[in-house]
Short mmCIF file of N, CA and C in Angstrom, two decimals:
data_model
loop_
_atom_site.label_atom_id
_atom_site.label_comp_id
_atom_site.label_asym_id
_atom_site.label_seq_id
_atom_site.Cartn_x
_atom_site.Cartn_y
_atom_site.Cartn_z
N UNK T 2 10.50 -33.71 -10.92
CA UNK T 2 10.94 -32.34 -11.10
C UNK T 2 12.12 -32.09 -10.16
N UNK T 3 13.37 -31.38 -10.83
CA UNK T 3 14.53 -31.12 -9.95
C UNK T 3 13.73 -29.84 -9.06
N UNK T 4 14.82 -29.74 -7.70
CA UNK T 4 14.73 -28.91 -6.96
C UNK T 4 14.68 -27.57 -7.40
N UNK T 5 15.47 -27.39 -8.67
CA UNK T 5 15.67 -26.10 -9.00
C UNK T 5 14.43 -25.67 -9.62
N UNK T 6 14.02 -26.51 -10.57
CA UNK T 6 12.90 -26.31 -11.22
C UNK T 6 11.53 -26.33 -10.81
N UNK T 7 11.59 -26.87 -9.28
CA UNK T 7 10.45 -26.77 -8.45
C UNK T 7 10.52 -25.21 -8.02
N UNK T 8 11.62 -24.77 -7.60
CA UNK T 8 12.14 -23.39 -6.86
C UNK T 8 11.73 -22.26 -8.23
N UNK T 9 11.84 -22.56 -9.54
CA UNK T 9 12.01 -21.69 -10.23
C UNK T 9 10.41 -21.78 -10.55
N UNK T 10 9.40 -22.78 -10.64
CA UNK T 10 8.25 -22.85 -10.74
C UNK T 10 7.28 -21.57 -9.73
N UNK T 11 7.96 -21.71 -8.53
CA UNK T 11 7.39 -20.65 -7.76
C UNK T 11 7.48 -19.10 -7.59
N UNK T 12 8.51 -19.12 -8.22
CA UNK T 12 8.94 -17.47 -8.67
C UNK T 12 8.06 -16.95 -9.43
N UNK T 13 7.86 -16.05 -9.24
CA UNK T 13 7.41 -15.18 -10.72
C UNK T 13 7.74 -14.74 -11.86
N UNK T 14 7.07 -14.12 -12.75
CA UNK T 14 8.16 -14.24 -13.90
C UNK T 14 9.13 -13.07 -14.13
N UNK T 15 8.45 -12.18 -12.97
CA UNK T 15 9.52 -10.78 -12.58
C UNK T 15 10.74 -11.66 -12.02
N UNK T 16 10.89 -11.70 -10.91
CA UNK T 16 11.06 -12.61 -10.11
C UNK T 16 12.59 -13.82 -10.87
N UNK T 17 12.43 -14.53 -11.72
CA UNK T 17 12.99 -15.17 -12.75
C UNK T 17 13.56 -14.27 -13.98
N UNK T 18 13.41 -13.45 -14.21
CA UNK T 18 13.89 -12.34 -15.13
C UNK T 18 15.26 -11.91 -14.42
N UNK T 19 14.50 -11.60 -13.42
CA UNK T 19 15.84 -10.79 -12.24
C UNK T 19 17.07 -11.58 -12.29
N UNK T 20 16.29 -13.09 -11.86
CA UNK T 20 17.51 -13.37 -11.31
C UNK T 20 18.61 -13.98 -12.62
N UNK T 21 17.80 -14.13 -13.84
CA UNK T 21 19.14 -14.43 -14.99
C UNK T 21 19.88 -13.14 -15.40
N UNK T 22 18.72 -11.79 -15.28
CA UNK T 22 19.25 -10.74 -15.62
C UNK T 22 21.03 -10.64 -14.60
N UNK T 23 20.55 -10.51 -13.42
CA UNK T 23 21.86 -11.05 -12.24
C UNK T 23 22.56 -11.62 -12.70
N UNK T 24 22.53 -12.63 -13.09
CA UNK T 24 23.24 -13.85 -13.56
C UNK T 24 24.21 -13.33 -14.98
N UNK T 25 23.27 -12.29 -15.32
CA UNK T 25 24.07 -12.31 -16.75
C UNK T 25 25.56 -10.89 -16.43
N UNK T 26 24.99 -10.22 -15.64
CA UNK T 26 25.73 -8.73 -15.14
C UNK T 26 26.80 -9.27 -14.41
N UNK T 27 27.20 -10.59 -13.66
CA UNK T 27 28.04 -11.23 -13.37
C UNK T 27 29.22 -11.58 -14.19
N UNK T 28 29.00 -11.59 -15.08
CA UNK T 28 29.64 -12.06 -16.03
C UNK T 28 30.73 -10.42 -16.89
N UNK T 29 29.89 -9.75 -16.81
CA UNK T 29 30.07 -8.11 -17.87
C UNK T 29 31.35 -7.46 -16.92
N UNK T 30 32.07 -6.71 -17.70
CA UNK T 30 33.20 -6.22 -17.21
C UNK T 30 32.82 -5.09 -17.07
N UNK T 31 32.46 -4.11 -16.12
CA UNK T 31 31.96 -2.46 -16.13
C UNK T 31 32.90 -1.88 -16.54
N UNK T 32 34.40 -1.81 -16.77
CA UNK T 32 35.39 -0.91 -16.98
C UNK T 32 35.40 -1.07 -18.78
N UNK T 33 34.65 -1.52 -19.48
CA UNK T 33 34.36 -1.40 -20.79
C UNK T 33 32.79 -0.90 -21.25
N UNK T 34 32.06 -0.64 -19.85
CA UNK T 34 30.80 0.33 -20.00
C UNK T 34 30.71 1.02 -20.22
N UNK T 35 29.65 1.68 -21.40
CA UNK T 35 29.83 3.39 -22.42
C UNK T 35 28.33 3.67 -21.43
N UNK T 36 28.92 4.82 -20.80
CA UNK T 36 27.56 5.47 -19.85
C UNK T 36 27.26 6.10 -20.92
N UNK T 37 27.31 6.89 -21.71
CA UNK T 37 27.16 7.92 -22.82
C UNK T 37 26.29 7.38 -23.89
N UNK T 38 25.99 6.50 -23.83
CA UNK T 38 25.01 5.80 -25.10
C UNK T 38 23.36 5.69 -24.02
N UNK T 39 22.72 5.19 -25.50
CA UNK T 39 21.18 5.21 -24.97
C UNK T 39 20.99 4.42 -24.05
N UNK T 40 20.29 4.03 -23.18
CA UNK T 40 19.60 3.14 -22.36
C UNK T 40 17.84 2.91 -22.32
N UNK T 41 17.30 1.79 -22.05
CA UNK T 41 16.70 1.27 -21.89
C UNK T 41 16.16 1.19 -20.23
N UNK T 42 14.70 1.68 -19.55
CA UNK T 42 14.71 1.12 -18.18
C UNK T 42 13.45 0.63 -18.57
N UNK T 43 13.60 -0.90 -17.65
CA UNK T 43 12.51 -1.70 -17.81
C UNK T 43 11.92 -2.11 -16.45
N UNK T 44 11.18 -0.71 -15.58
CA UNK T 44 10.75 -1.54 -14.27
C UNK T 44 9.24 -2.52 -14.29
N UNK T 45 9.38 -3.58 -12.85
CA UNK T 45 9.02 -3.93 -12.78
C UNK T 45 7.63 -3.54 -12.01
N UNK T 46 6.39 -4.35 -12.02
CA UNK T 46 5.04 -3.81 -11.74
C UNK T 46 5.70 -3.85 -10.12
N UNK T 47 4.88 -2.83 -9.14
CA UNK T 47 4.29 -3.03 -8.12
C UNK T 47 3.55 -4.16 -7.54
N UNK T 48 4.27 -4.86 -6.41
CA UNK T 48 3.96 -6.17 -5.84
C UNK T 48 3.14 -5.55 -4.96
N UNK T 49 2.47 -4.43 -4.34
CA UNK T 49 1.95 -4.08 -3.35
C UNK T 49 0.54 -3.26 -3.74
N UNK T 50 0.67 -2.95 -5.16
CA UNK T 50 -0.66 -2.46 -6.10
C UNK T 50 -0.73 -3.13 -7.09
N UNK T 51 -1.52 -3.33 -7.49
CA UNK T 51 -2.05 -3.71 -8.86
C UNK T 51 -1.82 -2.73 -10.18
N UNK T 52 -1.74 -1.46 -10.18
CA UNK T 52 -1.16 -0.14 -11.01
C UNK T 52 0.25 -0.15 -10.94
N UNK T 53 1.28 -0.08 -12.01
CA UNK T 53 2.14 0.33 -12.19
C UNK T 53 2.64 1.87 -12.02
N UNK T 54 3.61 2.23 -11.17
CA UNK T 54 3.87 3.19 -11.00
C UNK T 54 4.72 3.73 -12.26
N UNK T 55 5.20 3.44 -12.95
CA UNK T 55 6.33 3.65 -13.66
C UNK T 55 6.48 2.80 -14.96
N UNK T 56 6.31 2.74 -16.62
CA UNK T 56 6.17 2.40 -17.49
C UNK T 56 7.77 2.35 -17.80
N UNK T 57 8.05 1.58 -19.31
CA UNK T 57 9.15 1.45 -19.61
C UNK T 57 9.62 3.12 -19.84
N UNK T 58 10.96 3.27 -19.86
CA UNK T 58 11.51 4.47 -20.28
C UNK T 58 12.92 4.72 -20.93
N UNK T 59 12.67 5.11 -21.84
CA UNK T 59 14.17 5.71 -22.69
C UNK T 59 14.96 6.57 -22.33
N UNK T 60 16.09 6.31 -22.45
CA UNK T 60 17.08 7.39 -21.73
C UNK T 60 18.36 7.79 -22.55
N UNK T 61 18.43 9.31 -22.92
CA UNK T 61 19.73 9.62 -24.19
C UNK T 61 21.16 8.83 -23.77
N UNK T 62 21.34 8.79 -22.24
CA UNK T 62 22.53 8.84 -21.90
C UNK T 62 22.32 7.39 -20.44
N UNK T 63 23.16 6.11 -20.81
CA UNK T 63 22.68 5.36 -19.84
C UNK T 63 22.70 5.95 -18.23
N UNK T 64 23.62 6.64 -17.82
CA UNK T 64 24.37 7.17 -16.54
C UNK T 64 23.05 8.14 -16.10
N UNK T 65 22.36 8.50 -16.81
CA UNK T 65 21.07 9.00 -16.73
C UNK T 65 19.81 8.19 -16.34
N UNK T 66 20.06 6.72 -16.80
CA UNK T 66 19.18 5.79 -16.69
C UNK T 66 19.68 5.41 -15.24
N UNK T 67 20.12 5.07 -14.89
CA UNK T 67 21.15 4.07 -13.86
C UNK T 67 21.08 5.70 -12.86
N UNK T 68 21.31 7.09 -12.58
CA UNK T 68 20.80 7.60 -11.87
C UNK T 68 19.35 7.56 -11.22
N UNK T 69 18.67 7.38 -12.53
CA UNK T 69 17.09 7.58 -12.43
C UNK T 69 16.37 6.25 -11.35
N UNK T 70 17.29 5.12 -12.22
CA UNK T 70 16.56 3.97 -11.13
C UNK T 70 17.01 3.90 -9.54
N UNK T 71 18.18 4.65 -9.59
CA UNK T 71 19.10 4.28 -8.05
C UNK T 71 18.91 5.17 -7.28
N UNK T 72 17.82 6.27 -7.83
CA UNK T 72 17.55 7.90 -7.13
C UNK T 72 16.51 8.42 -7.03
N UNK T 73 15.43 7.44 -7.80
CA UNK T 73 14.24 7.65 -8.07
C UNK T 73 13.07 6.69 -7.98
N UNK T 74 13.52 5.26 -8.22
CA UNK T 74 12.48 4.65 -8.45
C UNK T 74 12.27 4.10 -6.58
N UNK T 75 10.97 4.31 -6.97
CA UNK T 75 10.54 3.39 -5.28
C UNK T 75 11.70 1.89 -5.19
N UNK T 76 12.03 1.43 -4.79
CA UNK T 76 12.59 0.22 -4.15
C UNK T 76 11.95 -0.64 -4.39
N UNK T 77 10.72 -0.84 -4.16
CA UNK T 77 10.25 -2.46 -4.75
C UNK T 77 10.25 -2.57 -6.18
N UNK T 78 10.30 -1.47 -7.19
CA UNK T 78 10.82 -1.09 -8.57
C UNK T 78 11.38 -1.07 -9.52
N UNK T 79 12.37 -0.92 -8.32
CA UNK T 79 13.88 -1.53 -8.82
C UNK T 79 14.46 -2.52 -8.55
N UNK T 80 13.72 -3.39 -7.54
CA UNK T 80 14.55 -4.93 -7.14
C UNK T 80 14.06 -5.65 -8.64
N UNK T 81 13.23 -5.29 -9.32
CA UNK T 81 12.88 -6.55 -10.41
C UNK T 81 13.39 -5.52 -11.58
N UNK T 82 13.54 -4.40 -11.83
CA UNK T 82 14.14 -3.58 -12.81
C UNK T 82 14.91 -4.25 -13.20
N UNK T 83 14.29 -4.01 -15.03
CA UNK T 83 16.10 -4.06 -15.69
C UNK T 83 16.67 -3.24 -16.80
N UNK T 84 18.03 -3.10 -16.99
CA UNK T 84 18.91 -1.83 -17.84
C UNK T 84 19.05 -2.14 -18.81
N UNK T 85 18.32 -2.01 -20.03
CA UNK T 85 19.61 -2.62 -21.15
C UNK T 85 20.28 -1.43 -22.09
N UNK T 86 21.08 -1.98 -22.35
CA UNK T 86 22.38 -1.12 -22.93
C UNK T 86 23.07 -1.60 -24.09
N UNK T 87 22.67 -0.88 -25.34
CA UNK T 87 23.83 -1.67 -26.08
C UNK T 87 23.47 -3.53 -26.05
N UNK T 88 22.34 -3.54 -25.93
CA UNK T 88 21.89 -5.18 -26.01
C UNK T 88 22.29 -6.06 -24.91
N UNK T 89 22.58 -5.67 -24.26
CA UNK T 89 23.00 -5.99 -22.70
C UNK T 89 21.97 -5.57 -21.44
N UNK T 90 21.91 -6.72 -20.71
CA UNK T 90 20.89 -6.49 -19.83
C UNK T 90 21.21 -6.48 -18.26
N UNK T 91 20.97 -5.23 -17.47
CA UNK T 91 21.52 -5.56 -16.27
C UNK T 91 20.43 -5.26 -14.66
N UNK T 92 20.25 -6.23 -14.38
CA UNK T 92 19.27 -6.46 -12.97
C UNK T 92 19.58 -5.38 -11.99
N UNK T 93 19.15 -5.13 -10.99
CA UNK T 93 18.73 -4.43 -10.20
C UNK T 93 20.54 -4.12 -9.44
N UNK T 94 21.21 -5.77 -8.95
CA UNK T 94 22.50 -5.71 -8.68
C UNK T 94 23.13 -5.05 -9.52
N UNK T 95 23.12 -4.90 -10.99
CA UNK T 95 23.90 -4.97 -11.61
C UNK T 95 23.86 -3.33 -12.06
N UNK T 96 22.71 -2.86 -12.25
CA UNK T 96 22.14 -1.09 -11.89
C UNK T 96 23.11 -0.85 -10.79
N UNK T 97 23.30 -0.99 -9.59
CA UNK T 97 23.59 -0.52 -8.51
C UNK T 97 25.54 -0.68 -8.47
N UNK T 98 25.58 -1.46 -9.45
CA UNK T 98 26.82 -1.79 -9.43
C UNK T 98 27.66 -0.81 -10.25
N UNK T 99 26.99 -0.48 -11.46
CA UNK T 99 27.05 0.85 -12.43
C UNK T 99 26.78 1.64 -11.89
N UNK T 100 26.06 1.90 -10.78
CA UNK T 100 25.75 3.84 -10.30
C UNK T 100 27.66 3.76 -9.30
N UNK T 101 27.91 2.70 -8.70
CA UNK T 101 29.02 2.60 -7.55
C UNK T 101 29.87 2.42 -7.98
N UNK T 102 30.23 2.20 -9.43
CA UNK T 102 31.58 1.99 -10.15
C UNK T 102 32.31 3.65 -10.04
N UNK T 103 33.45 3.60 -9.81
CA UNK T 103 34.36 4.58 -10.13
C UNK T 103 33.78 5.33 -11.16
N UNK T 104 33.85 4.54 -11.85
CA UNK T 104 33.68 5.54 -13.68
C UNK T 104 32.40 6.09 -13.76
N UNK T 105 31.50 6.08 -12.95
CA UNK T 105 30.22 6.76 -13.32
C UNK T 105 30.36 8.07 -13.05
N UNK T 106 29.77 8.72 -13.75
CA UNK T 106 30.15 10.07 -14.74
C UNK T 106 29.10 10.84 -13.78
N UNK T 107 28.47 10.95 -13.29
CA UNK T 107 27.71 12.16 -12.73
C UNK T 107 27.68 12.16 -11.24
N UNK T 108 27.74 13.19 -10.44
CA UNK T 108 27.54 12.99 -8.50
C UNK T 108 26.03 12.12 -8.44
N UNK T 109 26.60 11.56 -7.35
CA UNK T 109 25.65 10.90 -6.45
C UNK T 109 24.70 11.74 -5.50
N UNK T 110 23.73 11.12 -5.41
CA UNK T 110 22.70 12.30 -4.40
C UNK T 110 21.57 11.40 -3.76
N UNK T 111 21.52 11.40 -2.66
CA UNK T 111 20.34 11.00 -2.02
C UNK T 111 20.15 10.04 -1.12
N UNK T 112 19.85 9.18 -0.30
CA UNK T 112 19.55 8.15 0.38
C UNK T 112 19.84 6.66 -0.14
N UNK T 113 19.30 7.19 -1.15
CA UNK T 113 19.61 5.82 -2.40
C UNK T 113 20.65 5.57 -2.64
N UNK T 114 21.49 6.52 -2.42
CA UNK T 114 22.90 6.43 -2.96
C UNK T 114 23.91 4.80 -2.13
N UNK T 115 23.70 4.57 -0.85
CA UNK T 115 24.28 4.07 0.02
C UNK T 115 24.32 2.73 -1.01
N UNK T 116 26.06 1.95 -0.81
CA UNK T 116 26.02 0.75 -0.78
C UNK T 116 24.81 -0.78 -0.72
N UNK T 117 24.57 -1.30 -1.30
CA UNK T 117 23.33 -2.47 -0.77
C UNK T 117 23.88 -3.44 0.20
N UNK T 118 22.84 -3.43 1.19
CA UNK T 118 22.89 -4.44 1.95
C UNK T 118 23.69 -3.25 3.25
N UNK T 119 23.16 -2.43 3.46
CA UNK T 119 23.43 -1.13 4.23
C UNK T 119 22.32 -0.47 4.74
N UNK T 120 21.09 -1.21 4.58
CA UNK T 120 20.34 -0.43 4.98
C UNK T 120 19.58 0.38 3.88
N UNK T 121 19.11 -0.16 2.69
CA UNK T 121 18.47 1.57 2.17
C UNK T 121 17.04 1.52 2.54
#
């Protein structure tokens, strides 16, 4: 077994979701992102309970979705969360990257708001 596949054996399958979801938001150009269309939020269970705090949820307007997770959801929630949009899927980085883009359409508010890797 390669290294990687030993490494990816131990992940979870949250965990492994994330990180292709990542992988794939790397790739996506945000300055051709329609905040204005439906969204998709898909968080992940609670690593610290066994109960899910938070079920999948639909959203009219993505910029609504992508507020909700970056303003609302507990933090361990949103590290395995994912967005999809228009058949496009974007990880927790890739959420945070859409709330901090220029073009996002609504004010920012809260604690959550800060840059990653800043402390939230």
């Amino acid at each position: 077994m390669t290294r990687a596949a030993t490494a990816e054996a131990k992940m979870s399958a949250d965990e492994i979701s994330a990180a292709r979801t990542s992988a794939e938001h790397n790739s996506f150009d945000t300055a051709s992102f329609d905040y204005s269309i439906a969204a998709e939020l898909f968080p992940t269970r609670s690593r610290k309970s066994r109960r899910s705090v938070m079920k999948y949820r639909r959203f009219a307007r993505a910029a609504d979705a992508i507020r909700f997770a970056v303003e609302e959801l507990p933090s361990e929630l949103l590290l395995g969360a994912y967005l999809e949009v228009d058949e496009k899927r974007f990880g927790s980085d890739g959420i945070r990257h859409l709330y901090e883009s220029a073009r996002y359409p609504l004010a920012r508010r809260g604690k959550r708001a800060r840059r990653p890797g800043r402390g939230n």
